[in-house]
Short mmCIF file of C-alpha atoms and ligand atoms in Angstrom, two decimals:
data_model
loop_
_atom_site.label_atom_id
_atom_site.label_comp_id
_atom_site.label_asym_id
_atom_site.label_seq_id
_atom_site.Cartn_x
_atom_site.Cartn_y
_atom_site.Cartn_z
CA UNK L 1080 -83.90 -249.35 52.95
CA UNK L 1081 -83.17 -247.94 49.73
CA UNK L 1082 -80.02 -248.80 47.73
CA UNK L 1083 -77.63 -246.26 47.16
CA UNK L 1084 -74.76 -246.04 43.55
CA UNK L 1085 -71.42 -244.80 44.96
CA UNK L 1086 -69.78 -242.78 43.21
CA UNK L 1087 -66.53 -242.78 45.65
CA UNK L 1088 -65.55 -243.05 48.71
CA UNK L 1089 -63.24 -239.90 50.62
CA UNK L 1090 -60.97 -240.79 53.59
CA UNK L 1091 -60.07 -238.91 55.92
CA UNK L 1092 -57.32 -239.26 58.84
CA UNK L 1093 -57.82 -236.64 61.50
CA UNK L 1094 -55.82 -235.72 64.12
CA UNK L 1095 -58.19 -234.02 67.73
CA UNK L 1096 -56.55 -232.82 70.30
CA UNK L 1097 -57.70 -233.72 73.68
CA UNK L 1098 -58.74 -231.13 76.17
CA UNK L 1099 -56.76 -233.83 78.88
CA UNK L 1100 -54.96 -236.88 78.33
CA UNK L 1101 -56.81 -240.14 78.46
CA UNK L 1102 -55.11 -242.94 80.07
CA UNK L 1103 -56.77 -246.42 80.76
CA UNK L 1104 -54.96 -249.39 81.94
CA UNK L 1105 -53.64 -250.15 77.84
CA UNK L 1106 -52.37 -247.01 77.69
CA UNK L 1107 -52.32 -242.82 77.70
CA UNK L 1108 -53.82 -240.57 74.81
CA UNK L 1109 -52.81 -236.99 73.95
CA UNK L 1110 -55.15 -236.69 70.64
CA UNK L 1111 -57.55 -238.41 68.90
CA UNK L 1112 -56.49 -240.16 65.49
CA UNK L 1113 -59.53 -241.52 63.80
CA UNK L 1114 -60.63 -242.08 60.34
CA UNK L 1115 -63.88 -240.52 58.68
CA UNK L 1116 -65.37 -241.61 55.40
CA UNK L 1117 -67.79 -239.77 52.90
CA UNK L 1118 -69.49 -241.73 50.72
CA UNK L 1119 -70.90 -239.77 47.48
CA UNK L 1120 -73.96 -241.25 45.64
CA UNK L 1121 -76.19 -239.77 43.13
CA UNK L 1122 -78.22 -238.20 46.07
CA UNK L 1123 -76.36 -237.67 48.42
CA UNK L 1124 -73.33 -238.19 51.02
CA UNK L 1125 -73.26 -240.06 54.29
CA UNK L 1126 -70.41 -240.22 56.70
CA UNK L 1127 -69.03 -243.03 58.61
CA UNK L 1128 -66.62 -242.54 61.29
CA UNK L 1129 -63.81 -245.47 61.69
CA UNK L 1130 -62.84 -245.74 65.42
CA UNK L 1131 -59.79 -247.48 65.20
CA UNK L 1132 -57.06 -245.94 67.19
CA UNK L 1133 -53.13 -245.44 65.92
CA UNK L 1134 -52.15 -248.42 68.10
CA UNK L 1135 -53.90 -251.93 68.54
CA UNK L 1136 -54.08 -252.20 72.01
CA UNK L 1137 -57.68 -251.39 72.95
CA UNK L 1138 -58.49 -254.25 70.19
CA UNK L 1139 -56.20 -255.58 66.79
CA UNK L 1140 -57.74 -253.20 64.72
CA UNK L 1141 -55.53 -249.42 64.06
CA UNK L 1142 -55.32 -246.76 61.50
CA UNK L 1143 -53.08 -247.44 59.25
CA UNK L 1144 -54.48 -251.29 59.36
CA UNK L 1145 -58.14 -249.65 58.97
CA UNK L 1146 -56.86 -247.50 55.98
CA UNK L 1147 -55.22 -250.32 54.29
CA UNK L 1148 -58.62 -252.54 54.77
CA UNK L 1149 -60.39 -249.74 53.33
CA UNK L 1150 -58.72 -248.81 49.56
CA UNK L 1151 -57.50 -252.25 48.94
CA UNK L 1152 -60.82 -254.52 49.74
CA UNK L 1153 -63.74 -252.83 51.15
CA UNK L 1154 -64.25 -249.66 48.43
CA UNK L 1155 -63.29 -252.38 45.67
CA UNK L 1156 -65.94 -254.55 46.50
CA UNK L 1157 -68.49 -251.80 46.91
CA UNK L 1158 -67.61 -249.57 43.87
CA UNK L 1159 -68.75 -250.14 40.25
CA UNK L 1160 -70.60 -253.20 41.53
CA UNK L 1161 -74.54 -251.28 40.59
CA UNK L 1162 -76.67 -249.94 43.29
CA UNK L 1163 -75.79 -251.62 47.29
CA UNK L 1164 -78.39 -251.83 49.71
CA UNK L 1165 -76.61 -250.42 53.01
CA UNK L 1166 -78.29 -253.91 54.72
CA UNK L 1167 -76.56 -255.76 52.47
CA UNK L 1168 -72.96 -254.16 53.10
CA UNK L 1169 -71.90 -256.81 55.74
CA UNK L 1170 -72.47 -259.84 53.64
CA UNK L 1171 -70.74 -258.47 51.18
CA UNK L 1172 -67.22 -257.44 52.78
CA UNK L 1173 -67.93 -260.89 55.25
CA UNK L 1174 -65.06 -262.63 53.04
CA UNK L 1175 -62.80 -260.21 54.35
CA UNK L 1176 -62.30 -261.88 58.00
CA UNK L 1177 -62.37 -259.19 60.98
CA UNK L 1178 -61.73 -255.33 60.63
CA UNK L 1179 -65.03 -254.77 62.18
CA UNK L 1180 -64.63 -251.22 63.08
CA UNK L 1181 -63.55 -250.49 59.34
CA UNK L 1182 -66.41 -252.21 58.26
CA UNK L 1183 -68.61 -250.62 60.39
CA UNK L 1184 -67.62 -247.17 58.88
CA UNK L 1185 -68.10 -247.94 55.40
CA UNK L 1186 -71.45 -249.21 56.43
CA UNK L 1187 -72.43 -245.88 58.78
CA UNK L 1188 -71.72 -244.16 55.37
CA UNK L 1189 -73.39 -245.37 53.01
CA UNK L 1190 -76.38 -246.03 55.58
CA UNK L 1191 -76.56 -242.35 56.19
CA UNK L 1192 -76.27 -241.47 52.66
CA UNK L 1193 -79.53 -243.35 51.85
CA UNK L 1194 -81.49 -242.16 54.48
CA UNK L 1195 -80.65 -238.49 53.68
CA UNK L 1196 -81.50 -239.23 50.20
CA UNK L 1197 -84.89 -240.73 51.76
CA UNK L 1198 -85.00 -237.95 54.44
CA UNK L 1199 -85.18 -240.58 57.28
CA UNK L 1200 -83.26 -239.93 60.40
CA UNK L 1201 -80.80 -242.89 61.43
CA UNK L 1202 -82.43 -242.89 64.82
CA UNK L 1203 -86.37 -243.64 63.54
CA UNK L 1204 -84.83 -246.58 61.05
CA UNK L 1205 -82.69 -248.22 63.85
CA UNK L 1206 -86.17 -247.89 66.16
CA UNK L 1207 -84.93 -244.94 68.52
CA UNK L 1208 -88.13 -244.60 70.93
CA UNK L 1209 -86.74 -241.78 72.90
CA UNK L 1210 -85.52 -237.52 72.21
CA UNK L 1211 -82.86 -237.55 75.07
CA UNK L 1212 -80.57 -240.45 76.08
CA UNK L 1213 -78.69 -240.10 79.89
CA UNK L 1214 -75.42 -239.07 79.62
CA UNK L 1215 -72.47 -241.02 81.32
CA UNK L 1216 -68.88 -240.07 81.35
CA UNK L 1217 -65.98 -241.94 81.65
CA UNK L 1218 -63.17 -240.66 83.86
CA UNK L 1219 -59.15 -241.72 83.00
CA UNK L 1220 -56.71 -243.09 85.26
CA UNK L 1221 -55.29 -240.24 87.20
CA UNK L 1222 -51.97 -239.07 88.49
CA UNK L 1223 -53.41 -238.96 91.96
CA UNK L 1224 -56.83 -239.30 94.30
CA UNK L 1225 -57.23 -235.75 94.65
CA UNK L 1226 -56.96 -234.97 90.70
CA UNK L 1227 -59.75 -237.91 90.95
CA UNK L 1228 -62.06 -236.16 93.26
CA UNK L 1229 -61.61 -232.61 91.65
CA UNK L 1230 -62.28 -234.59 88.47
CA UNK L 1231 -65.95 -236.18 89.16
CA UNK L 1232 -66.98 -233.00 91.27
CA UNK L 1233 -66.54 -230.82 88.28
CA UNK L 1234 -68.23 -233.68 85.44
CA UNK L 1235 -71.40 -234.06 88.39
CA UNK L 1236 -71.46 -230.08 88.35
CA UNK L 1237 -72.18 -230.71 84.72
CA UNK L 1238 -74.82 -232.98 85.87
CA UNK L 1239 -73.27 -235.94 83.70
CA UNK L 1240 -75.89 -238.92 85.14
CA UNK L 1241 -73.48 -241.53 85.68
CA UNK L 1242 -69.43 -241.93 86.63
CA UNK L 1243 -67.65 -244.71 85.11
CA UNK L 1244 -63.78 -244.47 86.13
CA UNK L 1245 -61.23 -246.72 84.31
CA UNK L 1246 -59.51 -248.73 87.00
CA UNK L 1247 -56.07 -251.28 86.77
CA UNK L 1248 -53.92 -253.47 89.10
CA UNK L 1249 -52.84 -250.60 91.41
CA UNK L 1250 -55.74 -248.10 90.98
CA UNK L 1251 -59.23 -250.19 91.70
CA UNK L 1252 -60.29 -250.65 95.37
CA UNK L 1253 -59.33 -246.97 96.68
CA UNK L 1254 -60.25 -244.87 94.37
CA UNK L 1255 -63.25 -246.70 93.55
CA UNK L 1256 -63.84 -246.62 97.35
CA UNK L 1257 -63.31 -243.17 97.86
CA UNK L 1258 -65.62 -241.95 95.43
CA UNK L 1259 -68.29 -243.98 96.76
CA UNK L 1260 -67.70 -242.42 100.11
CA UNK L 1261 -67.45 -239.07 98.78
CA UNK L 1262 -70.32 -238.68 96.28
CA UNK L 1263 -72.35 -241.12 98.28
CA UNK L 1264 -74.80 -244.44 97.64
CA UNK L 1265 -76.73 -242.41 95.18
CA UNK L 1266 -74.08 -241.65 93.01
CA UNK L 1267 -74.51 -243.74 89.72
CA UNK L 1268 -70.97 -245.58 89.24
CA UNK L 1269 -69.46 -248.11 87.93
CA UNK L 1270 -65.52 -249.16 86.96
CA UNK L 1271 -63.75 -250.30 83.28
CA UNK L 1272 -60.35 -253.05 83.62
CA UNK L 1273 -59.89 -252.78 79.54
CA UNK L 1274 -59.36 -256.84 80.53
CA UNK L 1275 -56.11 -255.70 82.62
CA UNK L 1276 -57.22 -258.47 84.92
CA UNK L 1277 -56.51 -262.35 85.43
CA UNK L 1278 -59.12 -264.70 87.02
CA UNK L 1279 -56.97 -265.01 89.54
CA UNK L 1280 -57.52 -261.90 91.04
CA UNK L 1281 -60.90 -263.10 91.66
CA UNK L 1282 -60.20 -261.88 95.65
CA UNK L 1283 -59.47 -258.51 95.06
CA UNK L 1284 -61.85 -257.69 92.96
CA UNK L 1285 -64.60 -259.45 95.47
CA UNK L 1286 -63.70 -256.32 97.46
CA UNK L 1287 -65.78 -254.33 95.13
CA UNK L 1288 -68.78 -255.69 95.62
CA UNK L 1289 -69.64 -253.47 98.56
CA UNK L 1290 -69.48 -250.72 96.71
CA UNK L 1291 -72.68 -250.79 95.49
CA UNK L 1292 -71.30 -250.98 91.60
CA UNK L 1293 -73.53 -250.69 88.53
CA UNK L 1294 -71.26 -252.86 86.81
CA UNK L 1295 -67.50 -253.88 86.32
CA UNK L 1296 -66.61 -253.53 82.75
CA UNK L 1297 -64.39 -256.29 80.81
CA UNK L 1298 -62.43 -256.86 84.38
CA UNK L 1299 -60.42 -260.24 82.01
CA UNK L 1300 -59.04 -260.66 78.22
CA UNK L 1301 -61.24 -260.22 75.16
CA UNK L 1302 -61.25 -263.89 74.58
CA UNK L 1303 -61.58 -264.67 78.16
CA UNK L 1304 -65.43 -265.84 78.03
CA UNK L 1305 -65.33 -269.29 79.93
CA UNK L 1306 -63.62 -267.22 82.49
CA UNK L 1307 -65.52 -264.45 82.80
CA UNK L 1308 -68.14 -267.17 83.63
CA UNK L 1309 -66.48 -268.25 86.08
CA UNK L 1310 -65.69 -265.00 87.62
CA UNK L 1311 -69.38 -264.02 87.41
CA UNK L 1312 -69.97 -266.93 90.31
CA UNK L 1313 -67.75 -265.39 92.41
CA UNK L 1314 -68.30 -261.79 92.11
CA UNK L 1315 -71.93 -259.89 93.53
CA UNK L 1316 -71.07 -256.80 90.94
CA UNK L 1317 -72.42 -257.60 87.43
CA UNK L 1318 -69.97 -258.90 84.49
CA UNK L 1319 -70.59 -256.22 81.93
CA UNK L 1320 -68.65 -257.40 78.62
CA UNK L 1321 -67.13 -254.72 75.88
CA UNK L 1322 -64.20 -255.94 74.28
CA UNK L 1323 -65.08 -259.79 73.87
CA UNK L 1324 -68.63 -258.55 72.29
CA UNK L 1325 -67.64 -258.90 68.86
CA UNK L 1326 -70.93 -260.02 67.32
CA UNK L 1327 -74.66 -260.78 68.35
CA UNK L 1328 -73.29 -264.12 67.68
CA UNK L 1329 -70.74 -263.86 70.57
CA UNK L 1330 -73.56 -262.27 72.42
CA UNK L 1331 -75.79 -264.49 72.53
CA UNK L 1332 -73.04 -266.59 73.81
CA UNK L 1333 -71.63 -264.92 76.37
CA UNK L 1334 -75.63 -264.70 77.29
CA UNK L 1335 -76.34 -268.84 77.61
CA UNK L 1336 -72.85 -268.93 79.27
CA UNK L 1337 -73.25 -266.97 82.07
CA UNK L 1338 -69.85 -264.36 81.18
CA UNK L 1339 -71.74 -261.18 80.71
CA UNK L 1340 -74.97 -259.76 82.76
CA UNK L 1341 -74.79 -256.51 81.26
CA UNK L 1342 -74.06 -255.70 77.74
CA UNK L 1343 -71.49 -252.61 76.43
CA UNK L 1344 -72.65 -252.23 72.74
CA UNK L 1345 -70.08 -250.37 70.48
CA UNK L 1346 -71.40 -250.35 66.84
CA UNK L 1347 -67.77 -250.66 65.89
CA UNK L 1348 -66.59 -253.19 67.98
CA UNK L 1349 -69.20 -255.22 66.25
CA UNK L 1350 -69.19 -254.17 62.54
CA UNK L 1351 -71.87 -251.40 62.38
CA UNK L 1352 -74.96 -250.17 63.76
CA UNK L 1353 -77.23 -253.13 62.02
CA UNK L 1354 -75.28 -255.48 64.00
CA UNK L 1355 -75.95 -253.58 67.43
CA UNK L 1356 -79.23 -253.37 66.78
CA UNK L 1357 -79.19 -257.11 66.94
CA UNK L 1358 -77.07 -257.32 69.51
CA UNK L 1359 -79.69 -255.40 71.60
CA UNK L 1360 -82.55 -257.50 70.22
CA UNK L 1361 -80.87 -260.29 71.57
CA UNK L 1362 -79.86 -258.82 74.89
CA UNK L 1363 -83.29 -257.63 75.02
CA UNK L 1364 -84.86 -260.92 74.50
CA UNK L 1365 -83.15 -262.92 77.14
CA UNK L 1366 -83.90 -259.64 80.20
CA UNK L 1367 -80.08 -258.86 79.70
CA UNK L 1368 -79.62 -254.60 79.83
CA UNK L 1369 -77.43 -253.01 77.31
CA UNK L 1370 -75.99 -249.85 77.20
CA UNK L 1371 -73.47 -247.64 74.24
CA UNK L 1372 -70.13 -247.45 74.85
CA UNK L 1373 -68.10 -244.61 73.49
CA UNK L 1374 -64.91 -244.46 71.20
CA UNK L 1375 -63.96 -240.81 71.89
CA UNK L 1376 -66.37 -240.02 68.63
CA UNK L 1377 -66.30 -236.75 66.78
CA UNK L 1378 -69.64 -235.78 66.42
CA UNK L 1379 -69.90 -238.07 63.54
CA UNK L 1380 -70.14 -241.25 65.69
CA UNK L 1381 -71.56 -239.24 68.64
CA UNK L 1382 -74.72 -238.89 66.46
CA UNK L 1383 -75.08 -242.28 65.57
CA UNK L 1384 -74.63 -243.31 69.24
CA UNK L 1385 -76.82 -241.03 70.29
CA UNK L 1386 -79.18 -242.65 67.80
CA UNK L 1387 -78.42 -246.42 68.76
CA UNK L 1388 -78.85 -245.35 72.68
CA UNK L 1389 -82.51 -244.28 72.23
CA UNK L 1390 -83.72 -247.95 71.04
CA UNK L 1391 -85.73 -249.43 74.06
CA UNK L 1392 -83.41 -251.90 75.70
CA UNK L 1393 -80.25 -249.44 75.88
CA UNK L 1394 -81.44 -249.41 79.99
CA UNK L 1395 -78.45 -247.96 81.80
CA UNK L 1396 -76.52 -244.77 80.57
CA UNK L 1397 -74.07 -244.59 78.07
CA UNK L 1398 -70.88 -243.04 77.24
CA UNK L 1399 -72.25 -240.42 75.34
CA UNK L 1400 -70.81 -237.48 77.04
CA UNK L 1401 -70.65 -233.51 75.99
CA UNK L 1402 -68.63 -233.12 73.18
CA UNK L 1403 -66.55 -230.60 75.26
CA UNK L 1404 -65.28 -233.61 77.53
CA UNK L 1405 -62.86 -234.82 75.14
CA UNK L 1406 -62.81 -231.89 72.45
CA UNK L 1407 -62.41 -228.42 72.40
CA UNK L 1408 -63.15 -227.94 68.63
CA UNK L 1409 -65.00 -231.13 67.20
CA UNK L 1410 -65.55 -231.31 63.12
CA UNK L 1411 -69.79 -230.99 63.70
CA UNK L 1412 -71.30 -228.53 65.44
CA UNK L 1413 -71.04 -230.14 69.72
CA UNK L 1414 -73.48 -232.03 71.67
CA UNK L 1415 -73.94 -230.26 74.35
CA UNK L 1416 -75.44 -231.94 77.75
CA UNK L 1417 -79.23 -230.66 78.69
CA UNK L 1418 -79.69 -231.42 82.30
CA UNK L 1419 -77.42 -234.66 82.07
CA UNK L 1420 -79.31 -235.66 78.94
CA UNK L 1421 -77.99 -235.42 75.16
CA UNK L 1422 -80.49 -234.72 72.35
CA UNK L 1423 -81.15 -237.39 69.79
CA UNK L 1424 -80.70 -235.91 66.41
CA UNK L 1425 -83.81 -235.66 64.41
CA UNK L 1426 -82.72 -234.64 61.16
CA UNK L 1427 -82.37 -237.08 57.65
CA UNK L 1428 -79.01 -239.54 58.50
CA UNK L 1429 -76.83 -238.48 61.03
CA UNK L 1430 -78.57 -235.15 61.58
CA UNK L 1431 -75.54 -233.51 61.92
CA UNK L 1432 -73.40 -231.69 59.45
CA UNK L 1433 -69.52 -231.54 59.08
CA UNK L 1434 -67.64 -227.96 59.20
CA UNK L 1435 -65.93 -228.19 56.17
CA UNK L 1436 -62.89 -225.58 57.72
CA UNK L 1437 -63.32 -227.44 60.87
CA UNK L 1438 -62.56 -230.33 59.10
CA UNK L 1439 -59.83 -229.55 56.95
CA UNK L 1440 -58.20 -227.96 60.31
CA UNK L 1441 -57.15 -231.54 61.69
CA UNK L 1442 -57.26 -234.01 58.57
CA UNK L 1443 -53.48 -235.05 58.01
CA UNK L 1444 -54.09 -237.33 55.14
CA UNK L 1445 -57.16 -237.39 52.53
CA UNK L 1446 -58.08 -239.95 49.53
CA UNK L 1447 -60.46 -239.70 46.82
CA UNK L 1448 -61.10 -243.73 45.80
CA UNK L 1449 -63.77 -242.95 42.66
CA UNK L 1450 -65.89 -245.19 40.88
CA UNK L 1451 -64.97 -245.58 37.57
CA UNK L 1452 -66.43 -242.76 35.08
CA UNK L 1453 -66.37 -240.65 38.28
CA UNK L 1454 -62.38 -239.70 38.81
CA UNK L 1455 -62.62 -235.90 39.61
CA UNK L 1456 -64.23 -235.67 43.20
CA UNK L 1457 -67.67 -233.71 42.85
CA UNK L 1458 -67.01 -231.95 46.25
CA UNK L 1459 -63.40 -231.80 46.79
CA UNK L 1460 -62.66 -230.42 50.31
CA UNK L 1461 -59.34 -230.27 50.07
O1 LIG V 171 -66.10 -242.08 74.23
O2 LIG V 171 -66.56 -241.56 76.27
C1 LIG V 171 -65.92 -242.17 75.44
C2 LIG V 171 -64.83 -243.12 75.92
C3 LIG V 171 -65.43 -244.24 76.67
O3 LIG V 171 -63.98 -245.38 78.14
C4 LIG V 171 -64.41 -245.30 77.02
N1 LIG V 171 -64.04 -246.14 76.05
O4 LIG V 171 -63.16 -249.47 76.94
O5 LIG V 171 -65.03 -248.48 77.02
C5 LIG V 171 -63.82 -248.46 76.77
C6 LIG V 171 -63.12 -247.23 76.24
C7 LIG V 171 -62.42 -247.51 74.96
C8 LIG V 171 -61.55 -246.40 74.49
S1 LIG V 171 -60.25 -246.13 75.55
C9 LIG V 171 -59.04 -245.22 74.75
MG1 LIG V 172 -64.69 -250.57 77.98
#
């Protein structure tokens, strides 16, 4: 990997409307708020995208915590400092404790910056071994079974190639249940608690295991792993971990303990895409199947995902969905589904390219942080 000289960092918060509301058992979304950063070196620019949401309920991290994190330690300890090799980014922000998915960003960045100025794609470094990765699509809590069933019929017209549905105390068994009975056993599905669960609903959530379920997804809290042990012994449908995966530390973990059989890998959850790679190495190593999870990504992340799903052990579908299922305008040109699959982006970095007026349509606050000697931005946008 080839170091990089920043020359500044931009920051971006956007605000994306959603084509529908997303609500999951922490809570209901109109828009997406999320933060992008450019990096500017010598060669090039990369962009990271910061998935942090305006609340921290999905995890501690949010945006105006994430923005903070960003101008007063991470660009500090990055600019002025010579040339950084993007592999070498985590060890040097690991003093700062947590604020993984800001880290993460910063990281994406400058990684993608250095392989554009290399003309590498981000998928060949990580070890992508495939042009198309399955698309799955995750379906919100709705206001009612029908809107449910009208729902999944129009996403499998679309021929998305799996169903996950987002399920909490109240709204698990039957709709879960009917969907099974209406798509049929064939149907691909599988159900996400965001850890609205307590081990003592061990009972009702044994009624899922006829259902013929991929997976339940992260049914008890984040740091819940003896538990979700001992929920694994009573449950047929495999534990599938997202939130409490915070590291291929933590993985490995949750592995020996017997918490997680399946393996949600979010490069932000984590603290970037070098980390997920690991995770999946270890995952990989001990027969354990992994699969990308989704942050409602512009097509920033969605590139990068799509990247990180095309390594060998990502096994089961991710949430890589259409662009179109959460955005009607998104700030790089949309992935679009081809026969259920999404394309892997071949081009240097990200091999996508931000619409500068696209952009600039749904940023509500901007930064320039320079290095010194480098105060005006060479490419303002705004
Ligand atoms: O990007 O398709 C997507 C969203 C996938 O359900 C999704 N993500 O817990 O896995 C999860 C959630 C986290 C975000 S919910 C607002
Ligand atoms: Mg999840």
């Amino acid at each position: 990997m080839t170091s990089v000289t920043p020359r500044g960092f931009e920051t971006r918060v956007l605000r994306i409307p959603l084509v529908a509301p997303f609500e999951t058992s922490f809570g209901r979304q109109d828009e997406r708020e999320v933060i992008l950063v450019r990096a500017v070196t010598a060669g090039a620019e990369g962009w990271g995208e910061c998935v942090t949401m305006p609340m921290p309920l999905y995890s501690s991290e949010h945006t105006e915590g994430a923005w903070d994190v960003l101008h007063r330690f991470l660009y500090p300890a990055l600019l002025g400092v010579g040339p950084v090799n993007p592999r070498h980014v985590a060890a040097r922000v690991e003093h700062i404790v947590g604020h993984r998915m800001t880290k993460a960003a910063v990281e994406l960045a400058l990684l993608d910056a250095s392989l554009r100025e290399r003309d590498e794609s981000l998928a060949g470094y990580l070890g992508a071994d495939r042009t198309h990765v399955p698309s799955g699509v995750s379906v919100g809590i709705m206001p009612s079974l029908d809107d449910l069933l009208a729902t999944v019929q129009d996403y499998l017209d679309q021929g998305y190639a799996r169903i996950k549905i987002k399920i909490r105390p109240g709204w698990d068994v039957e709709p879960t249940r009917l969907l099974r009975r209406t798509f049929g056993d064939d149907l691909l599905l599988q159900v996400d608690a965001n850890a609205a669960y307590t081990l003592s609903d061990a009972r009702l959530l044994r009624q899922l295991d006829d259902l013929g379920l991929l997976l339940i997804e992260q049914p008890l809290a984040e740091d819940d792993l003896v538990q979700h042990a001992t929920l694994a012994t009573q449950l047929q449908t495999p534990i599938c971990l997202d939130e409490s995966i915070v590291s291929a530390k933590v993985a490995a973990d949750a592995i020996t303990l017997g918490a997680t059989q399946v393996i949600n890998v979010k490069a932000g959850r984590v603290g970037g895409y070098l980390e997920a790679v690991r995770i999946h190495d270890v995952a990989r190593a001990h027969g354990v199947p992994v699969w990308c999870g989704g942050m409602l990504e512009t097509g920033i992340g969605r590139a990068a995902n799509a990247a990180l799903a095309a390594l060998p052990g990502f096994t089961l579908p991710g949430d890589i969905s259409a662009s179109d299922r959460f955005y009607a305008q998104d700030v790089t040109d949309p992935f679009v589904l081809d026969e259920g699959r999404i394309a892997v982006p071949t081009g240097p970095g990200l091999g996508v390219d931000v619409n500068p007026e696209r952009l600039e349509a749904v940023t509500v606050r901007r930064s320039w942080t320079p290095a010194a000697g480098h105060e005006a931005d060479p490419v303002p946008t705004a």
